[in-house]
Coordinates of C-alpha atoms in Angstrom, one line a residue:
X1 CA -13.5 1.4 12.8
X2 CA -13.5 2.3 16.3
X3 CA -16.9 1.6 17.5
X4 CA -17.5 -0.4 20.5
X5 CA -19.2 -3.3 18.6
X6 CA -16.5 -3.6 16.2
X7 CA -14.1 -3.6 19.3
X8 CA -16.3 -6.6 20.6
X9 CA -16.3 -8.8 17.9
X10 CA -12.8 -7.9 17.5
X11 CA -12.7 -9.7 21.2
X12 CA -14.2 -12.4 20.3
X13 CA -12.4 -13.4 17.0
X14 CA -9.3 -13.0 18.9
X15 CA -9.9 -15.0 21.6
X16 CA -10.0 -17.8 19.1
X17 CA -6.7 -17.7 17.7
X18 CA -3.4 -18.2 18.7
X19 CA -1.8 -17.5 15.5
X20 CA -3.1 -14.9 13.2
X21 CA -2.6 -15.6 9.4
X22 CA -3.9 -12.9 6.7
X23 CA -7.3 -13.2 6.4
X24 CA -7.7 -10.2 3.8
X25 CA -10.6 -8.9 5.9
X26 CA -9.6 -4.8 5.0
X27 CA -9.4 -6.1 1.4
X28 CA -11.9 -4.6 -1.6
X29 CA -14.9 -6.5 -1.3
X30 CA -16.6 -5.4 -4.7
X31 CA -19.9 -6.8 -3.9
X32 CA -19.9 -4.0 -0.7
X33 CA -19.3 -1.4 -2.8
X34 CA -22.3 0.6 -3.2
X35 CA -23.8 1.9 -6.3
X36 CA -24.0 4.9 -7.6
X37 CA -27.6 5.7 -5.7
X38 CA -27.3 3.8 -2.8
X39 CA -26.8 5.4 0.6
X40 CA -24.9 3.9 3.6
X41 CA -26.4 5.2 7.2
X42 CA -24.9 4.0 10.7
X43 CA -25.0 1.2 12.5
X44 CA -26.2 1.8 16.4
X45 CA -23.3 1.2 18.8
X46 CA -23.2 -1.6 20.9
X47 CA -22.4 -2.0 24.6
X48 CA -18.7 -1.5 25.6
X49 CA -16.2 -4.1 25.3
X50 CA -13.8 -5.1 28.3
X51 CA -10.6 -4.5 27.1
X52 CA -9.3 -7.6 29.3
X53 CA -5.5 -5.7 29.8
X54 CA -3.1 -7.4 32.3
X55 CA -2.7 -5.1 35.2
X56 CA -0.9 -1.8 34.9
X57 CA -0.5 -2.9 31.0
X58 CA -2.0 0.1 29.8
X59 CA 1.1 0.8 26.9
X60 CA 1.4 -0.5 23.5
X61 CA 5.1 -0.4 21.9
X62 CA 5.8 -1.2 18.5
X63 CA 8.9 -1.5 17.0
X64 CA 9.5 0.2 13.4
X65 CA 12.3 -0.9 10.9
X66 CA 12.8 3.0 10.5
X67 CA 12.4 6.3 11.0
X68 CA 8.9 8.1 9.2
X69 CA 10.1 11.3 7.6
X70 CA 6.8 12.9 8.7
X71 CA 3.3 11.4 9.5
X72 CA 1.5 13.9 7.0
X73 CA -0.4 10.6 5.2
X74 CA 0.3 12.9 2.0
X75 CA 3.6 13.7 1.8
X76 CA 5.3 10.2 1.7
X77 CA 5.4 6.1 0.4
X78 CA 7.1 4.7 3.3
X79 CA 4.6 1.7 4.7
X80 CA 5.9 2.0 8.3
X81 CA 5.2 5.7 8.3
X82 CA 1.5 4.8 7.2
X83 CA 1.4 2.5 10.8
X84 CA 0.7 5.5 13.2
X85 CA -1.9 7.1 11.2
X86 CA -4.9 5.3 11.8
X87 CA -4.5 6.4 15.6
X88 CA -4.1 9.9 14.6
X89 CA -6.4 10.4 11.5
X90 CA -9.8 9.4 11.2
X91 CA -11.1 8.8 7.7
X92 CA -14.3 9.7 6.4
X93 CA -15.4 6.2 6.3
X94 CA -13.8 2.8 7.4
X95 CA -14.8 -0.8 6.6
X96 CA -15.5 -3.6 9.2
X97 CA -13.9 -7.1 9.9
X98 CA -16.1 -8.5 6.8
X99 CA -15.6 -5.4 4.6
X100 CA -18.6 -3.8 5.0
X101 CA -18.8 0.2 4.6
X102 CA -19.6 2.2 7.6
X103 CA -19.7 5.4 9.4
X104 CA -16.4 7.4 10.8
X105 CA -16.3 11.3 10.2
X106 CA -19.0 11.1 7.7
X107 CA -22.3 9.5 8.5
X108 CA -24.0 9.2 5.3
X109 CA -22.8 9.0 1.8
X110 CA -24.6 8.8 -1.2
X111 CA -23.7 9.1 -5.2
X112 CA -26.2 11.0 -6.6
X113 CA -24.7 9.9 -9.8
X114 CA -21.7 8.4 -11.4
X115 CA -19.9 11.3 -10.6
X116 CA -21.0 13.2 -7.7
X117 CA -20.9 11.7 -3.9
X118 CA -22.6 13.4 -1.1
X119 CA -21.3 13.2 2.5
X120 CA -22.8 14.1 5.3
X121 CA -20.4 14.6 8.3
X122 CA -20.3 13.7 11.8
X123 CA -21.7 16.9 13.8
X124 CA -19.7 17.9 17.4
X125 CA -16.4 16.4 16.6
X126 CA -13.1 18.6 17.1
X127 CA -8.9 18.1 16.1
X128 CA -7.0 17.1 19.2
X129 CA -6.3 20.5 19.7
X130 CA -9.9 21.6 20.0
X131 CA -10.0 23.4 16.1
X132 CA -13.5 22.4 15.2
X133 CA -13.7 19.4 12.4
X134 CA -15.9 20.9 9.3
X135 CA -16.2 20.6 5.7
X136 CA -13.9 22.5 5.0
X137 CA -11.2 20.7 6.4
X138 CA -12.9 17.5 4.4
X139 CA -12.0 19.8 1.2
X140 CA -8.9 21.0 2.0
X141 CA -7.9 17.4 2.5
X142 CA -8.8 16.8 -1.0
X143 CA -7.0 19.3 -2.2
X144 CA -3.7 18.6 -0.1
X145 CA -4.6 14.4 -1.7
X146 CA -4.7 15.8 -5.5
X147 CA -2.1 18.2 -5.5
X148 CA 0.6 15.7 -3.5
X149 CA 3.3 14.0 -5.8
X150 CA 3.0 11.2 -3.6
X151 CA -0.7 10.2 -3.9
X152 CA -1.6 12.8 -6.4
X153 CA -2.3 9.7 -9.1
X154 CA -5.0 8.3 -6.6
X155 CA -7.0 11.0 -6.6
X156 CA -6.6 12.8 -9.5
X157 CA -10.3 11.8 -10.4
X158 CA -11.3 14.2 -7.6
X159 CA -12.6 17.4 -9.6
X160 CA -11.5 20.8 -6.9
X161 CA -13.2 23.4 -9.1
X162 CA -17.0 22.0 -8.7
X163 CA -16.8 19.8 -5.1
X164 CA -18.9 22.5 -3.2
X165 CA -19.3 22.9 0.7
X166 CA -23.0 23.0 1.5
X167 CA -22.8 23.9 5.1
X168 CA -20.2 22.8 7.7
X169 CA -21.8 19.7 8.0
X170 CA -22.2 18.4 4.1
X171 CA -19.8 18.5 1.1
X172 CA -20.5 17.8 -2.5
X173 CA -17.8 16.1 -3.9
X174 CA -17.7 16.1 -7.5
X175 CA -15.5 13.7 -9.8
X176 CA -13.7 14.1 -13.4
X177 CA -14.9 10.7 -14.5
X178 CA -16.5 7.6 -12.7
X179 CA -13.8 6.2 -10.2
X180 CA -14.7 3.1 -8.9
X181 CA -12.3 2.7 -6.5
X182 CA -12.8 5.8 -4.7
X183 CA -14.8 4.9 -1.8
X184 CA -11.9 1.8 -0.7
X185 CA -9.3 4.5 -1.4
X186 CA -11.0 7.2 1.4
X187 CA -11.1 4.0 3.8
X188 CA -7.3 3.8 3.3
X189 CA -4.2 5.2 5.2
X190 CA -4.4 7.8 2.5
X191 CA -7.7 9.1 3.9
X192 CA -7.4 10.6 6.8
X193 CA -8.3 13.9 7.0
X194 CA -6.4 16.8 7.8
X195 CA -6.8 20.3 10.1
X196 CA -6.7 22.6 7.4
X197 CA -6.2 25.4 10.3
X198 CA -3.2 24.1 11.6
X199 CA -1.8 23.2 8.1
X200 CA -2.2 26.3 6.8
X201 CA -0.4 27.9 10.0
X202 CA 2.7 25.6 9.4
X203 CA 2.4 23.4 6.7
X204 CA 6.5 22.3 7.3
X205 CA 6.0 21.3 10.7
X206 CA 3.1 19.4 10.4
X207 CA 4.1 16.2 9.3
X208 CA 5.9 16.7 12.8
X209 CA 3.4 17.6 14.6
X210 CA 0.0 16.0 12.9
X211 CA -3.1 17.1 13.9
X212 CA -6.1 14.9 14.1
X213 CA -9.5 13.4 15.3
X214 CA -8.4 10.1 16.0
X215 CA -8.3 8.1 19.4
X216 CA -4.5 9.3 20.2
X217 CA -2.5 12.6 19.5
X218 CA 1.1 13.2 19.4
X219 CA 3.3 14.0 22.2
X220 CA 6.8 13.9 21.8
X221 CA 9.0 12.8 18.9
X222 CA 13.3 11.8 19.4
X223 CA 14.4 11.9 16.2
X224 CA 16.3 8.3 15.8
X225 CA 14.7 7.0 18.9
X226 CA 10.9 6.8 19.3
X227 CA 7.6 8.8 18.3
X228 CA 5.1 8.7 21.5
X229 CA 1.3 9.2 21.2
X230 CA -1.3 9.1 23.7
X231 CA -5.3 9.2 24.3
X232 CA -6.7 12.3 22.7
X233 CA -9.2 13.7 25.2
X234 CA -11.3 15.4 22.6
X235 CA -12.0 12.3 20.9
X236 CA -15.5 12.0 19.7
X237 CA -15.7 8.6 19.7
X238 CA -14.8 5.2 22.3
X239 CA -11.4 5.3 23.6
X240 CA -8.6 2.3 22.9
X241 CA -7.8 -0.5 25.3
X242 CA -4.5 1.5 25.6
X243 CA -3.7 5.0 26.6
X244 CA -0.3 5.1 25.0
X245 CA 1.2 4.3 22.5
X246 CA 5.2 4.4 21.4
X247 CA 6.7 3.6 18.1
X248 CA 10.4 2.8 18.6
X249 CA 13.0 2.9 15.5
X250 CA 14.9 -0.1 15.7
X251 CA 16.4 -0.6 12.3
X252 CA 18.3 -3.2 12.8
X253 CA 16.3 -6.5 11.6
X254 CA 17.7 -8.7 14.4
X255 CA 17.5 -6.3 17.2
X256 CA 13.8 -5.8 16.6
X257 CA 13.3 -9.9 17.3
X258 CA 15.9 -9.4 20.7
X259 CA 13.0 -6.6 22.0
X260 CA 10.4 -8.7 21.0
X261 CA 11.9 -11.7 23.0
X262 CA 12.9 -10.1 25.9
X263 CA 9.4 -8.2 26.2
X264 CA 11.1 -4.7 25.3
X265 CA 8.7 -4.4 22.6
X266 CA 4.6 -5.5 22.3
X267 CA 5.0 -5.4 18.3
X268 CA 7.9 -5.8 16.1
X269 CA 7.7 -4.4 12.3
X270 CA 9.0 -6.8 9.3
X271 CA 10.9 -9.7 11.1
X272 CA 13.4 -11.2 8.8
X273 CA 12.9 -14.2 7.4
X274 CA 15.9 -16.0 9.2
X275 CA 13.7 -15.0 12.4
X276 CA 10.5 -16.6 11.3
X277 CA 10.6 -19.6 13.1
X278 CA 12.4 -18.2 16.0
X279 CA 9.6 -16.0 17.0
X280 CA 7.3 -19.2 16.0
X281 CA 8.9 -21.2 18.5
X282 CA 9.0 -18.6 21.5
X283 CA 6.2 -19.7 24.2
X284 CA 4.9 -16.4 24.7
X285 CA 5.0 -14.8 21.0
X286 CA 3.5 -14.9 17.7
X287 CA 4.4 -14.5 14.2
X288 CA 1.8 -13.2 11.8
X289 CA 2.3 -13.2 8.4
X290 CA 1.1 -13.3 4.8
X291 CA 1.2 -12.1 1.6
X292 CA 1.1 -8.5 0.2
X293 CA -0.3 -6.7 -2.2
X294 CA 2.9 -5.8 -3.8
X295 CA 4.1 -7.2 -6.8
X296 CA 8.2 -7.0 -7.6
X297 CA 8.7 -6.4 -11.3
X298 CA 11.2 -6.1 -13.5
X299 CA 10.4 -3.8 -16.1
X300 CA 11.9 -3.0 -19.2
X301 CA 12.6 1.1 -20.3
X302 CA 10.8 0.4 -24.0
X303 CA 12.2 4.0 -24.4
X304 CA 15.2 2.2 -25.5
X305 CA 15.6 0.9 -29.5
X306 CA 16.5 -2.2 -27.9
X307 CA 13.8 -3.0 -25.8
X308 CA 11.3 -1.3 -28.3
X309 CA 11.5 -4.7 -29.8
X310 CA 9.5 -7.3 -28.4
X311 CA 11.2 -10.4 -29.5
X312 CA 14.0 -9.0 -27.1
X313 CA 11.9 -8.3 -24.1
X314 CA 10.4 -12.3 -24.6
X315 CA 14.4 -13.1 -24.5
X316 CA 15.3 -12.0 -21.7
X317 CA 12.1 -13.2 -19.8
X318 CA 12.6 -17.2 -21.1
X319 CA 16.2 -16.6 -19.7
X320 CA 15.4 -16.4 -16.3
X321 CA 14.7 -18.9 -14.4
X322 CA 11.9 -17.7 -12.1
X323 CA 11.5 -20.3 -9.8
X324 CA 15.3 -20.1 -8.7
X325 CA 15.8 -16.0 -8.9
X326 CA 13.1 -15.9 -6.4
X327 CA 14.7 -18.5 -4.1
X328 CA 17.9 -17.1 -4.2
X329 CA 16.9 -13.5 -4.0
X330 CA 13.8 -13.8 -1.4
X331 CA 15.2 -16.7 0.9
X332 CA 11.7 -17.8 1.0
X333 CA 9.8 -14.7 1.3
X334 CA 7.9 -14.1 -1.8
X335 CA 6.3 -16.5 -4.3
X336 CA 7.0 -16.7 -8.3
X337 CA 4.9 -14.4 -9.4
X338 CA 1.9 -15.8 -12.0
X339 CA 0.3 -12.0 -13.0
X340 CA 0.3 -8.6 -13.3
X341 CA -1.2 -8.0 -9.7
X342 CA -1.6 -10.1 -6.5
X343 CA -4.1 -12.9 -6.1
X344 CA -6.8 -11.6 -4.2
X345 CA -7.3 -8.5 -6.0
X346 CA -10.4 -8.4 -8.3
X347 CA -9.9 -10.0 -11.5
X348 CA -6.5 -11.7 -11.3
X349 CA -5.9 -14.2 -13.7
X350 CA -3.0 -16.5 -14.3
X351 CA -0.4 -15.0 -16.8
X352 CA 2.2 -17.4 -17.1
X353 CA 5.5 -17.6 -15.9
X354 CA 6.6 -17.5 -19.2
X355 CA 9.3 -20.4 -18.3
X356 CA 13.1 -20.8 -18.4
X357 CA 14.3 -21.7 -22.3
X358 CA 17.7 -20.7 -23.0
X359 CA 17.0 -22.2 -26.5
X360 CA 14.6 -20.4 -27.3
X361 CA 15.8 -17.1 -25.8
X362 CA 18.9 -17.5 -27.9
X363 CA 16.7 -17.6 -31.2
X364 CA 14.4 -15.3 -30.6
X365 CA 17.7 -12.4 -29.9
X366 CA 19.3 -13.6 -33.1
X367 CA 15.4 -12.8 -35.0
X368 CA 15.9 -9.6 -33.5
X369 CA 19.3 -9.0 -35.4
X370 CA 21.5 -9.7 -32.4
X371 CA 23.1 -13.0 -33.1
X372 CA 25.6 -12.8 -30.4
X373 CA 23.5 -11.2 -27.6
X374 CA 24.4 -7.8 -26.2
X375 CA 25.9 -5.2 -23.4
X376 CA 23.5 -3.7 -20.9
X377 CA 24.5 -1.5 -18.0
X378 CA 21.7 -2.7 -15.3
X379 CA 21.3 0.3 -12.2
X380 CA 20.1 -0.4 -9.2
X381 CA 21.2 0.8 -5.8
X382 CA 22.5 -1.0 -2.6
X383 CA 20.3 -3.1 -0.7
X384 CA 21.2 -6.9 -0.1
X385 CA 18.1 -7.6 -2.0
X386 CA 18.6 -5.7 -4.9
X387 CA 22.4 -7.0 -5.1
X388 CA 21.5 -10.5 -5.3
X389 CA 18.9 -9.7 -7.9
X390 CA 21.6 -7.9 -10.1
X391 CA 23.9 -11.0 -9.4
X392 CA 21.2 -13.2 -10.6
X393 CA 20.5 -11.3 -13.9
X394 CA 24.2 -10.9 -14.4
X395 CA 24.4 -14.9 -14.3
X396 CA 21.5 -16.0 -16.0
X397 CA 21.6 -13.5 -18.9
X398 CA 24.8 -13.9 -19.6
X399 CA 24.0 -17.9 -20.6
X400 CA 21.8 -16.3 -23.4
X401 CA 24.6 -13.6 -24.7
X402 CA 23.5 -10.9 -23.0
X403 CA 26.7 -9.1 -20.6
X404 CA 25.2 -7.3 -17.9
X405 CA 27.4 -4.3 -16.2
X406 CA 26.3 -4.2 -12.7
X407 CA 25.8 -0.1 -11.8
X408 CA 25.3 0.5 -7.9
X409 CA 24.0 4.0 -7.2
X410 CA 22.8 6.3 -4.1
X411 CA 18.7 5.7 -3.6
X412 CA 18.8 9.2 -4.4
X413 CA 19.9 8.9 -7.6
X414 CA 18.1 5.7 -8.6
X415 CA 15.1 7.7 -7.9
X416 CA 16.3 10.5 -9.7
X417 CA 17.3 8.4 -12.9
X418 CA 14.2 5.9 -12.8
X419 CA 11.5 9.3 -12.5
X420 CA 13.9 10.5 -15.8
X421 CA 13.2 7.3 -17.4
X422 CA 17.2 7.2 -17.2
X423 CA 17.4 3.1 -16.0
X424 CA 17.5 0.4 -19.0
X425 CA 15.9 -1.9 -16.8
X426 CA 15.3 -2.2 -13.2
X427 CA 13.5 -4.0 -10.2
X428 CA 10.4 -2.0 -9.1
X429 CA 8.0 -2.8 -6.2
X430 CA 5.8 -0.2 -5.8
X431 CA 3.3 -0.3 -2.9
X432 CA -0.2 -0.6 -3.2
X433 CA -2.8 1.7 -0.8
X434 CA -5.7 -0.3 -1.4
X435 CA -6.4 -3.5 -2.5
X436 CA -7.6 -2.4 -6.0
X437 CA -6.8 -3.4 -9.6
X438 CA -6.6 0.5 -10.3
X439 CA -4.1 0.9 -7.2
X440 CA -2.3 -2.3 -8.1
X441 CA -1.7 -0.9 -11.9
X442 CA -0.1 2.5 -10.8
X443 CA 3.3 1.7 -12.9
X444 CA 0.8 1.6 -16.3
X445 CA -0.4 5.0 -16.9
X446 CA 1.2 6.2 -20.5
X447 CA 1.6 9.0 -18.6
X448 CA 3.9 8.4 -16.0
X449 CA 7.9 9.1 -16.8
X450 CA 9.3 6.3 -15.0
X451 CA 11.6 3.7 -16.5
X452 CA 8.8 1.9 -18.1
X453 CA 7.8 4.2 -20.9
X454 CA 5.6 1.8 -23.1
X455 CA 3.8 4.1 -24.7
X456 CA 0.7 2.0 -25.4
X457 CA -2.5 4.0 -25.7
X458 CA -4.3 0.1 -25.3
X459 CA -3.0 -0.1 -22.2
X460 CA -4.4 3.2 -21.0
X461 CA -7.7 2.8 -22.2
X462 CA -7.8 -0.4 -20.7
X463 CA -6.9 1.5 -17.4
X464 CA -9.4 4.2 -18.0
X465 CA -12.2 1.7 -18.7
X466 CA -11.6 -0.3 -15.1
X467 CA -11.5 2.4 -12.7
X468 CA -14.7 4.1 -14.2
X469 CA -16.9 1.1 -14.5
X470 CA -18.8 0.4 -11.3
X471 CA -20.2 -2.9 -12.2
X472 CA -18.1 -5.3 -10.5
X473 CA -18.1 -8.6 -12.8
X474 CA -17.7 -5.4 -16.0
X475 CA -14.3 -4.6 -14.1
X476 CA -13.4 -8.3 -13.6
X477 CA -13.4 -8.7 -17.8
X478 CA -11.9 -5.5 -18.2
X479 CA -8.9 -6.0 -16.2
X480 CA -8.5 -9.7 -17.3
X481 CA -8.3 -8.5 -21.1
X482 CA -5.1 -6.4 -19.9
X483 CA -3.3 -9.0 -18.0
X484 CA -3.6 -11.0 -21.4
X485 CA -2.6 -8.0 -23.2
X486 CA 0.2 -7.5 -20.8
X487 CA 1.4 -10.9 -21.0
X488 CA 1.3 -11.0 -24.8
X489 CA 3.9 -7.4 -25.4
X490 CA 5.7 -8.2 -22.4
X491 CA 6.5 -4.9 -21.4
X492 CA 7.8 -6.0 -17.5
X493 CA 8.3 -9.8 -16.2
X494 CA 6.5 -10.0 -13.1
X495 CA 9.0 -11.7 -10.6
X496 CA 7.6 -12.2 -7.1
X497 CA 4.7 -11.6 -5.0
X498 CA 6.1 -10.7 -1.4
X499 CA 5.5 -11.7 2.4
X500 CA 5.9 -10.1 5.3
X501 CA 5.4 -10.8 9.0
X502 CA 5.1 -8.9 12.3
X503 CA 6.0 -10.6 15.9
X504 CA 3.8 -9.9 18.9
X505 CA 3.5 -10.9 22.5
X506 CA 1.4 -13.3 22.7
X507 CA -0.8 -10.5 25.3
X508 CA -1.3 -8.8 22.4
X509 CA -5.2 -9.1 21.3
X510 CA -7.1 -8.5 17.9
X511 CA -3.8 -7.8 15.3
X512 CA -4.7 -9.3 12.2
X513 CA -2.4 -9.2 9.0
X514 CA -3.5 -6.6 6.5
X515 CA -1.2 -7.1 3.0
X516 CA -0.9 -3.3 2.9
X517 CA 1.7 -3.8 6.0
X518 CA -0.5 -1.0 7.5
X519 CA -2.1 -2.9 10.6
X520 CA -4.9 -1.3 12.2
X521 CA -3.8 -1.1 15.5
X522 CA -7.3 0.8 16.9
X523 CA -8.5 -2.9 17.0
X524 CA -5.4 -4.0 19.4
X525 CA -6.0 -4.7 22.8
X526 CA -4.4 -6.6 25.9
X527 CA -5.8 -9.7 27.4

């Protein structure tokens, strides 16, 4: 990822734009994803790339929409707390501008069968604090990945007992089952790898104080204010066009566009929607923007008698009308949703809407025995978003009999109840670390205890047969049987497929729009 030919044609693709739109370059690209068998080896280097900076521009300053409880890439969801890491961490591998698989800590991989991978690891690399990088930090990593409630479900196909360290050079890294998805997920944000040394030393102060081998290290952190990073000497590989780097927390939406305008900030984090066209406008910025992975839901606790019957669940999904929910409550920012995961993920197929029929919503609740429609007490907490998507359920429901209680709670304790399988029905949007059908699916697992609660053993073995299979156009079929199974018990109404856009300075060089929201800003530069 941070190669000097990568930063070249990273030069010259931006050189020919002057607005960036998504180009899903970072996405999965099953056809690159090697075979059990096949071994990927390095690419040579090329010759550096001038960075092109203005003078004395040597400073990149982004602006974040909040405050990252820690930067351990383990031990939290939050997507803006995911943006430093790539300039911290390195990951064992990282993919190019087409999606290719190449070389970063490790530099050769093979799978020696369906479920063993071997690495072999870059040799005179060291943590920004000089701790030499070895296996066992590799396995350690692991461990911490498995063992994290936060990304715990993406790797729990890692098998601890039997991965074995060879030397401090090679690890053997041995899997529970077939995982196709595993080599996109150690590209990810939820890759990078860890010093085990310092971890171990302070494990509560490290998501404070991250140690890495990436191109910048942390130097200063004002709680509320600004995290500040600069060039890590002992990197092992080229160093950025930048030397610094500063992440300020501006969480206010509309003071994020002022600092963009007024050149306080190089990189502003989510601009709202009513600021689109205002950064569009500006003569010296840019809006880039696109489409995310994440899919808004509104699922259905089928822990409940009521929603255990599917005639209900169909109800309530012909009584909303998609296409104007989604106006309303997204102002333009998301698209009615058409599946069970977003477009450009492998296998998506079109799932409906199901449509807007009060007619037939109304029949189908008296089938079910209620006649005259129903209470439900609908939880969610305070956001505007989720406010206006309560209003709109409250109003549109209510045309088919059903009389929604509105219930406004802490985050703390929406969490709390939806982990509890405590919510009757609510709007999840989880986020998606790589762009995967098995990552895309993390609400479906039977065994998950969120407000879901379907219980369909179908479902899981659908799940279980799609991550394990490594042959792409297998996957494809696998996945597409479930959206039709998924659309046919409608256990959740998919709702809206999100966008999202950043604002730059239009000095700012080689950003491209990833639908993770996690740019990679080791491909930024100045010019």
């Amino acid at each position: 990822m941070k190669n000097d030919l990568k930063r070249a044609l990273s030069l010259l693709l931006a050189l020919s734009m002057v607005l960036v739109f998504a180009s899903c370059s970072d996405n999965t690209d099953p056809a690159a994803t090697p075979n059990p068998g096949e071994t990927a080896t390095p690419n040579d280097p090329a010759a550096p790339a001038d960075s092109g900076a203005p003078v004395g521009k040597n400073e990149l300053i982004v602006a974040l929409p909040g405050e990252p409880s820690t930067l351990d890439p383990y031990a939290h969801t939050l997507y803006y707390g995911f943006i430093p890491a790539p300039l911290i961490f390195d990951t064992l591998i990282s993919k190019d501008e087409n999606g290719e698989f190449q070389p970063e800590l490790a530099t050769e991989w093979s799978f020696t069968d369906d479920t063993t991978l071997v690495f072999k690891l870059r040799e005179g690399v060291t943590f920004s604090n000089g701790n030499k990088f070895t296996a066992e930090d590799v396995k350690y990593t692991l461990q911490k990945a498995v063992e994290s409630t936060f990304s715990g479900s993406l790797f729990d196909c890692i098998d601890l007992e039997n991965t074995t360290i060879t030397n401090d050079t090679e690890i053997v890294v041995k899997l529970k089952y077939a995982y196709a998805p595993l080599l996109d997920l150690l590209t990810s944000f939820r890759g990078g790898i860890l010093d085990h040394i310092s971890y171990e030393a302070d494990p509560d102060a490290y998501g404070h104080s991250p140690i890495g081998t990436g191109p910048m290290k942390l130097i200063n952190w004002v709680s509320g204010d600004r995290i500040e990073l600069e060039a890590n000497s002992n990197y092992w590989g080229e160093p950025l066009a930048y030397s610094k780097c500063v992440f300020r927390v501006i969480v206010e939406s509309s003071s994020r566009t002022i600092e963009l305008e007024t050149g306080g900030v190089d990189i502003a984090v989510e601009v709202p929607f009513s600021d689109w066209s205002r950064v569009e406008d500006a003569p010296t910025l840019n809006l880039v923007s696109g489409q995310t992975n994440i899919l808004a839901s509104l699922v259905f606790n089928n822990s409940y008698d009521t929603f255990k019957d599917e005639r209900v669940r169909k109800a309530l999904a012909y009584g909303l009308d998609l296409n104007a929910l989604v106006q309303t409550v997204w102002e333009g920012t998301a698209d009615v949703a058409d599946s069970y995961y977003a477009r450009n993920l492998l296998g998506y197929k079109v799932e409906g809407p199901m449509g807007y029929d009060v007619e037939k919503a109304k029949t189908l609740l008296a089938e079910a025995g209620y006649p005259n429609g129903f209470d439900l007490t609908y939880t969610t907490y305070q956001t505007t978003l989720n406010q206006a998507f309560a209003e709109v359920l409250q109003s549109m429901w209510g045309q088919i009999g059903v009389n929604v209680k509105i219930d406004i709670v802490d985050l703390a304790t929406f969490t709390s109840m939806n982990n509890n399988g405590e919510l009757t029905a609510a709007l999840l949007t989880p986020s998606v670390a790589i762009a995967d059908p098995a990552a895309a699916l993390l609400l479906w697992p039977v065994a998950r205890t969120i407000s879901l609660r379907h219980n369909d053993q179908h479902i899981q073995d659908l799940l279980d047969a799609g991550s394990s299979t490594y042959d792409t156009d297998e996957r494809a079929a696998i996945y597409q049987e479930l959206q039709d199974y998924l659309y046919e018990k409608t256990y959740t109404v998919p709702v809206a497929y999100t966008k999202f856009a950043f604002g730059i300075q239009d000095s700012v060089q080689g950003f491209t729009f990833d639908p993770s929201q996690v740019p990679d800003l080791t491909r930024v530069y100045f010019g």
